[in-house]
């Protein structure tokens, strides 16, 4: 049997998350009883207990002895308790899995958004902590050996990245995975969570009804499917602390307390669909979308203000919760606020390492953010406080006053973005789309991007491609910014007329 582990604030949260119960010394040292929450974190200095908690969590989550699993005390605070008296139900969940076409997968597999991670299919169900959940599936799916059940949407492990060096405000590892390799599988999680069926994206097409019992209903709005009446009925009957709102392009996993205030989910998801659509337009993402992106909020993530992935993870803080489902704030200038963060992380998911040259990992994702501000908000100048006209002018003046230095350029993402801003202003977004398409076309004959034998070759190809799609020789421009480029490239690009911004010819500070 495959091991899936190897394959792979308090504000506006449910009232249950705010409960406080003074712990005894005994429970504080017992991983199975320790209570970790926002107002009672497990400190970074308590290394022995943290190691024990991580070990206990992993061992318990991997256990197949579902009868022995009890609700962990910390689950009351996060992800939260199911409302008392909420009935468990049995539900048949229809799932339709579609394998991406080979021509599409050739492009998708190169992207940064973890395209080969197992696809999560939402069920609209929530597993209470310690509750036994039964999943029934057809024999042929069990025999396939490619399906898993997942309990919980908060997949970040706090033992990793910067969270491993920070105080923990929740248990560090709270998601349960189990193989669906029999027609009847029983599982239980000490933490509970939203229930998903997972399948490798490249598995052949299949459709099936999967029966799940022992869970409670959780709100699940699907744009174009769920009616207003059905949504209101879901909210009224929900006892789950989390739910989801979805389109074909993105699914948001958010606290029920946010969903209860959401009277017009269609308006919110129309905007999110437009956001994803805009970024996919710049990234020339193959349509139709083979699966929606995912974004989940969490009281603590493994690192960063947000981070990309499947799902994208964001902090469950006031800024996020007041923006994520608020159509009035999603599309407004934010000077680097939450919506810039969303656009930035979605951009990360659409980056192709083939065209990420040294120093641009945190730069080219912002092409997508600027595109959203241009196309959806209509004004990029309020996009980020570091990209105002004054900041860009001062940054350019300082950089060129001491002489262009590629090593310094690589260390300053906003300096690098300022340079690309010049290209965009001169040639428009269509040049960036053509640039990305050219790399996609190359994959037909060079699927593993063998041209990038080293960073020098990769950088030369980058400049060559921008020159070819614009029909101008951009070598002088990139060299003016300090880029080291090969002699062969310089000679070849002389077939195009040279380009450099007019003001850079006489005063780069203008």
mmCIF file of C-alpha atoms in Angstrom, residues 2 64 85 172 382:
data_model
loop_
_atom_site.group_PDB
_atom_site.id
_atom_site.type_symbol
_atom_site.label_atom_id
_atom_site.label_comp_id
_atom_site.label_asym_id
_atom_site.label_seq_id
_atom_site.Cartn_x
_atom_site.Cartn_y
_atom_site.Cartn_z
ATOM 1 C CA UNK A 2 1.360 3.400 -0.913
ATOM 2 C CA UNK A 64 -4.785 2.851 10.517
ATOM 3 C CA UNK A 85 -25.956 18.816 18.161
ATOM 4 C CA UNK A 172 2.159 21.499 13.707
ATOM 5 C CA UNK A 382 -1.355 51.929 -6.364
#
